[in-house]
């Protein structure tokens, strides 16, 4: 069982959360001409590193806020969690 | 190579089975090979075997970080099927079914292929309609499919929950009678033994640490046992694909996720088929030893850990008990996990890359084991001829860019959501 520290609610079990994937992916800017390649990169390509991974989780059975979690993908250690609008290191 | 037969078995019985030849050698890596396959799992071993057998390329090495057959080929739930709707998946898988049917004879190794049939249960009229459409698509591609009504399903699997007030009543199911299971370790060992006998070097405990690329062409690979040169290199590393891709400065439409499986204590034979639950993600078959072999959802977040987490297991087995209530009385014998290369449309990639001489085989999601022979066969063709075969033409790396996705399950890019 993962215990995830929600910045709004405190430490909760993973059962309350839904996973949202890589949090470092940036959507191409709106109102700007973008190439197919840029769109492809945004929608499909993922680094999926072994080790530290910054990812989105949705506290869906709690405060329903999206949060960012920095987690190790091989040990599952959680280093730090952030509010969705918070800047990460 | 020593041929396995009843006569060799009797002959060796006289010497207490002490004089069998080793099934494959343990060579030191040479300085250079024509082709190096990275990854000594089912797909890598099959690729080396078909390179030697179909294309007469025998100066080949398989490089494996651990031991052969220690990854997903030894961790899956051994299901073999071709019940796909889309042409690319259906034709590829059915080509594989034909290789499965003669694999034991082909490899002179009993892979215990057991075409016991797979039943996908339906729990609503809409699902029956969807299965009817998929079954018709399969039949148009020459694959056997039978739509079963509730009574026919009950005759085949009377132990499923057919009571009146269940949450997900069984309306019927789609059956592929020619689908089945095989002994997964035997598949790895059989391919390894034949590949070795044709001159392929199987190099275990040899981890890739980097690649040598010169002017857009692959030159060799750096490993924990020294640098090895090669004209062509094929990647067959499933859940470790992204780790190697990073060394090559490539970013792929792949995420690595953890999938668990488990077996119960052995019981007397009671389940003749592979059965999948239609209102969630759970599948079950009974092994020859009597264990119920079960699996279901991914753990749901990126993971390289090769060990599972209990909430997912509980969720999956809750579905299992909804389908087969008797499972609640069985004790769990083992649970384990493997890391899956989840592609963004749920279908695999077997293709060339932008680096000359580097070939990619990945993205097998939940369905890598059944694809072993077809994947090896088409990947060997792609490497040997330096062009894709029509069977794997749809499994291109560029399809995400061009929009030609093979989105069998309609999950979009979230293949880790079920």
mmCIF file with all atom_site columns, C-alpha atoms in Angstrom, chain B residues 167-241:
data_model
loop_
_atom_site.group_PDB
_atom_site.id
_atom_site.type_symbol
_atom_site.label_atom_id
_atom_site.label_alt_id
_atom_site.label_comp_id
_atom_site.label_asym_id
_atom_site.label_entity_id
_atom_site.label_seq_id
_atom_site.pdbx_PDB_ins_code
_atom_site.Cartn_x
_atom_site.Cartn_y
_atom_site.Cartn_z
_atom_site.occupancy
_atom_site.B_iso_or_equiv
_atom_site.pdbx_formal_charge
_atom_site.auth_seq_id
_atom_site.auth_comp_id
_atom_site.auth_asym_id
_atom_site.auth_atom_id
_atom_site.pdbx_PDB_model_num
ATOM 1  C CA . UNK B 1 167 ? -24.544 -7.749  -9.790  1.00 0.00 ? 167 UNK B CA 1
ATOM 2  C CA . UNK B 1 168 ? -23.183 -8.868  -13.192 1.00 0.00 ? 168 UNK B CA 1
ATOM 3  C CA . UNK B 1 169 ? -25.376 -11.684 -14.559 1.00 0.00 ? 169 UNK B CA 1
ATOM 4  C CA . UNK B 1 170 ? -23.858 -13.802 -17.324 1.00 0.00 ? 170 UNK B CA 1
ATOM 5  C CA . UNK B 1 171 ? -25.670 -13.154 -20.614 1.00 0.00 ? 171 UNK B CA 1
ATOM 6  C CA . UNK B 1 172 ? -23.376 -15.345 -22.685 1.00 0.00 ? 172 UNK B CA 1
ATOM 7  C CA . UNK B 1 173 ? -19.888 -15.193 -24.058 1.00 0.00 ? 173 UNK B CA 1
ATOM 8  C CA . UNK B 1 174 ? -17.567 -15.238 -27.024 1.00 0.00 ? 174 UNK B CA 1
ATOM 9  C CA . UNK B 1 175 ? -15.437 -18.343 -27.365 1.00 0.00 ? 175 UNK B CA 1
ATOM 10 C CA . UNK B 1 176 ? -12.368 -19.012 -29.447 1.00 0.00 ? 176 UNK B CA 1
ATOM 11 C CA . UNK B 1 177 ? -12.149 -22.825 -29.255 1.00 0.00 ? 177 UNK B CA 1
ATOM 12 C CA . UNK B 1 178 ? -8.624  -23.002 -30.713 1.00 0.00 ? 178 UNK B CA 1
ATOM 13 C CA . UNK B 1 179 ? -7.123  -20.669 -28.097 1.00 0.00 ? 179 UNK B CA 1
ATOM 14 C CA . UNK B 1 180 ? -5.433  -22.149 -25.071 1.00 0.00 ? 180 UNK B CA 1
ATOM 15 C CA . UNK B 1 181 ? -2.335  -22.273 -22.924 1.00 0.00 ? 181 UNK B CA 1
ATOM 16 C CA . UNK B 1 182 ? 1.246   -23.554 -23.091 1.00 0.00 ? 182 UNK B CA 1
ATOM 17 C CA . UNK B 1 183 ? 4.050   -24.232 -20.654 1.00 0.00 ? 183 UNK B CA 1
ATOM 18 C CA . UNK B 1 184 ? 5.802   -20.843 -20.736 1.00 0.00 ? 184 UNK B CA 1
ATOM 19 C CA . UNK B 1 185 ? 9.223   -21.945 -19.425 1.00 0.00 ? 185 UNK B CA 1
ATOM 20 C CA . UNK B 1 186 ? 9.361   -24.706 -22.009 1.00 0.00 ? 186 UNK B CA 1
ATOM 21 C CA . UNK B 1 187 ? 8.847   -22.115 -24.745 1.00 0.00 ? 187 UNK B CA 1
ATOM 22 C CA . UNK B 1 188 ? 11.916  -20.174 -23.582 1.00 0.00 ? 188 UNK B CA 1
ATOM 23 C CA . UNK B 1 189 ? 14.005  -23.306 -23.094 1.00 0.00 ? 189 UNK B CA 1
ATOM 24 C CA . UNK B 1 190 ? 12.905  -24.864 -26.381 1.00 0.00 ? 190 UNK B CA 1
ATOM 25 C CA . UNK B 1 191 ? 13.818  -21.776 -28.407 1.00 0.00 ? 191 UNK B CA 1
ATOM 26 C CA . UNK B 1 192 ? 17.087  -21.383 -26.495 1.00 0.00 ? 192 UNK B CA 1
ATOM 27 C CA . UNK B 1 193 ? 18.130  -24.977 -27.102 1.00 0.00 ? 193 UNK B CA 1
ATOM 28 C CA . UNK B 1 194 ? 17.425  -24.855 -30.843 1.00 0.00 ? 194 UNK B CA 1
ATOM 29 C CA . UNK B 1 195 ? 19.000  -21.432 -31.313 1.00 0.00 ? 195 UNK B CA 1
ATOM 30 C CA . UNK B 1 196 ? 22.100  -22.585 -29.446 1.00 0.00 ? 196 UNK B CA 1
ATOM 31 C CA . UNK B 1 197 ? 22.358  -25.719 -31.591 1.00 0.00 ? 197 UNK B CA 1
ATOM 32 C CA . UNK B 1 198 ? 22.356  -23.580 -34.747 1.00 0.00 ? 198 UNK B CA 1
ATOM 33 C CA . UNK B 1 199 ? 25.254  -21.479 -33.489 1.00 0.00 ? 199 UNK B CA 1
ATOM 34 C CA . UNK B 1 200 ? 23.619  -18.616 -31.587 1.00 0.00 ? 200 UNK B CA 1
ATOM 35 C CA . UNK B 1 201 ? 25.578  -17.491 -28.510 1.00 0.00 ? 201 UNK B CA 1
ATOM 36 C CA . UNK B 1 202 ? 23.335  -17.103 -25.460 1.00 0.00 ? 202 UNK B CA 1
ATOM 37 C CA . UNK B 1 203 ? 25.198  -14.764 -23.117 1.00 0.00 ? 203 UNK B CA 1
ATOM 38 C CA . UNK B 1 204 ? 23.623  -14.475 -19.682 1.00 0.00 ? 204 UNK B CA 1
ATOM 39 C CA . UNK B 1 205 ? 24.500  -12.161 -16.788 1.00 0.00 ? 205 UNK B CA 1
ATOM 40 C CA . UNK B 1 206 ? 25.541  -9.528  -19.305 1.00 0.00 ? 206 UNK B CA 1
ATOM 41 C CA . UNK B 1 207 ? 23.998  -6.100  -18.836 1.00 0.00 ? 207 UNK B CA 1
ATOM 42 C CA . UNK B 1 208 ? 23.939  -3.452  -21.558 1.00 0.00 ? 208 UNK B CA 1
ATOM 43 C CA . UNK B 1 209 ? 25.491  -0.200  -20.345 1.00 0.00 ? 209 UNK B CA 1
ATOM 44 C CA . UNK B 1 210 ? 25.555  1.798   -23.574 1.00 0.00 ? 210 UNK B CA 1
ATOM 45 C CA . UNK B 1 211 ? 25.551  1.839   -27.360 1.00 0.00 ? 211 UNK B CA 1
ATOM 46 C CA . UNK B 1 212 ? 28.080  2.882   -29.977 1.00 0.00 ? 212 UNK B CA 1
ATOM 47 C CA . UNK B 1 213 ? 26.457  4.830   -32.778 1.00 0.00 ? 213 UNK B CA 1
ATOM 48 C CA . UNK B 1 214 ? 28.559  6.406   -35.544 1.00 0.00 ? 214 UNK B CA 1
ATOM 49 C CA . UNK B 1 215 ? 27.092  8.671   -38.213 1.00 0.00 ? 215 UNK B CA 1
ATOM 50 C CA . UNK B 1 216 ? 23.569  7.463   -37.559 1.00 0.00 ? 216 UNK B CA 1
ATOM 51 C CA . UNK B 1 217 ? 24.551  3.806   -37.768 1.00 0.00 ? 217 UNK B CA 1
ATOM 52 C CA . UNK B 1 218 ? 24.764  1.295   -34.953 1.00 0.00 ? 218 UNK B CA 1
ATOM 53 C CA . UNK B 1 219 ? 28.282  -0.054  -34.466 1.00 0.00 ? 219 UNK B CA 1
ATOM 54 C CA . UNK B 1 220 ? 28.153  -2.000  -31.251 1.00 0.00 ? 220 UNK B CA 1
ATOM 55 C CA . UNK B 1 221 ? 27.021  -2.306  -27.706 1.00 0.00 ? 221 UNK B CA 1
ATOM 56 C CA . UNK B 1 222 ? 28.802  -1.729  -24.405 1.00 0.00 ? 222 UNK B CA 1
ATOM 57 C CA . UNK B 1 223 ? 28.109  -4.326  -21.758 1.00 0.00 ? 223 UNK B CA 1
ATOM 58 C CA . UNK B 1 224 ? 29.178  -5.391  -18.294 1.00 0.00 ? 224 UNK B CA 1
ATOM 59 C CA . UNK B 1 225 ? 31.256  -8.088  -20.037 1.00 0.00 ? 225 UNK B CA 1
ATOM 60 C CA . UNK B 1 226 ? 33.017  -5.761  -22.477 1.00 0.00 ? 226 UNK B CA 1
ATOM 61 C CA . UNK B 1 227 ? 32.270  -3.992  -25.751 1.00 0.00 ? 227 UNK B CA 1
ATOM 62 C CA . UNK B 1 228 ? 30.794  -6.089  -28.542 1.00 0.00 ? 228 UNK B CA 1
ATOM 63 C CA . UNK B 1 229 ? 30.594  -4.965  -32.154 1.00 0.00 ? 229 UNK B CA 1
ATOM 64 C CA . UNK B 1 230 ? 27.571  -5.754  -34.308 1.00 0.00 ? 230 UNK B CA 1
ATOM 65 C CA . UNK B 1 231 ? 26.223  -4.812  -37.723 1.00 0.00 ? 231 UNK B CA 1
ATOM 66 C CA . UNK B 1 232 ? 22.652  -5.010  -36.483 1.00 0.00 ? 232 UNK B CA 1
ATOM 67 C CA . UNK B 1 233 ? 21.085  -4.851  -33.033 1.00 0.00 ? 233 UNK B CA 1
ATOM 68 C CA . UNK B 1 234 ? 17.527  -5.740  -32.050 1.00 0.00 ? 234 UNK B CA 1
ATOM 69 C CA . UNK B 1 235 ? 15.928  -4.631  -28.792 1.00 0.00 ? 235 UNK B CA 1
ATOM 70 C CA . UNK B 1 236 ? 13.579  -7.178  -27.184 1.00 0.00 ? 236 UNK B CA 1
ATOM 71 C CA . UNK B 1 237 ? 13.543  -6.021  -23.594 1.00 0.00 ? 237 UNK B CA 1
ATOM 72 C CA . UNK B 1 238 ? 9.851   -5.490  -22.763 1.00 0.00 ? 238 UNK B CA 1
ATOM 73 C CA . UNK B 1 239 ? 9.584   -3.408  -19.583 1.00 0.00 ? 239 UNK B CA 1
ATOM 74 C CA . UNK B 1 240 ? 13.208  -2.267  -19.785 1.00 0.00 ? 240 UNK B CA 1
ATOM 75 C CA . UNK B 1 241 ? 12.736  -0.681  -23.227 1.00 0.00 ? 241 UNK B CA 1
#
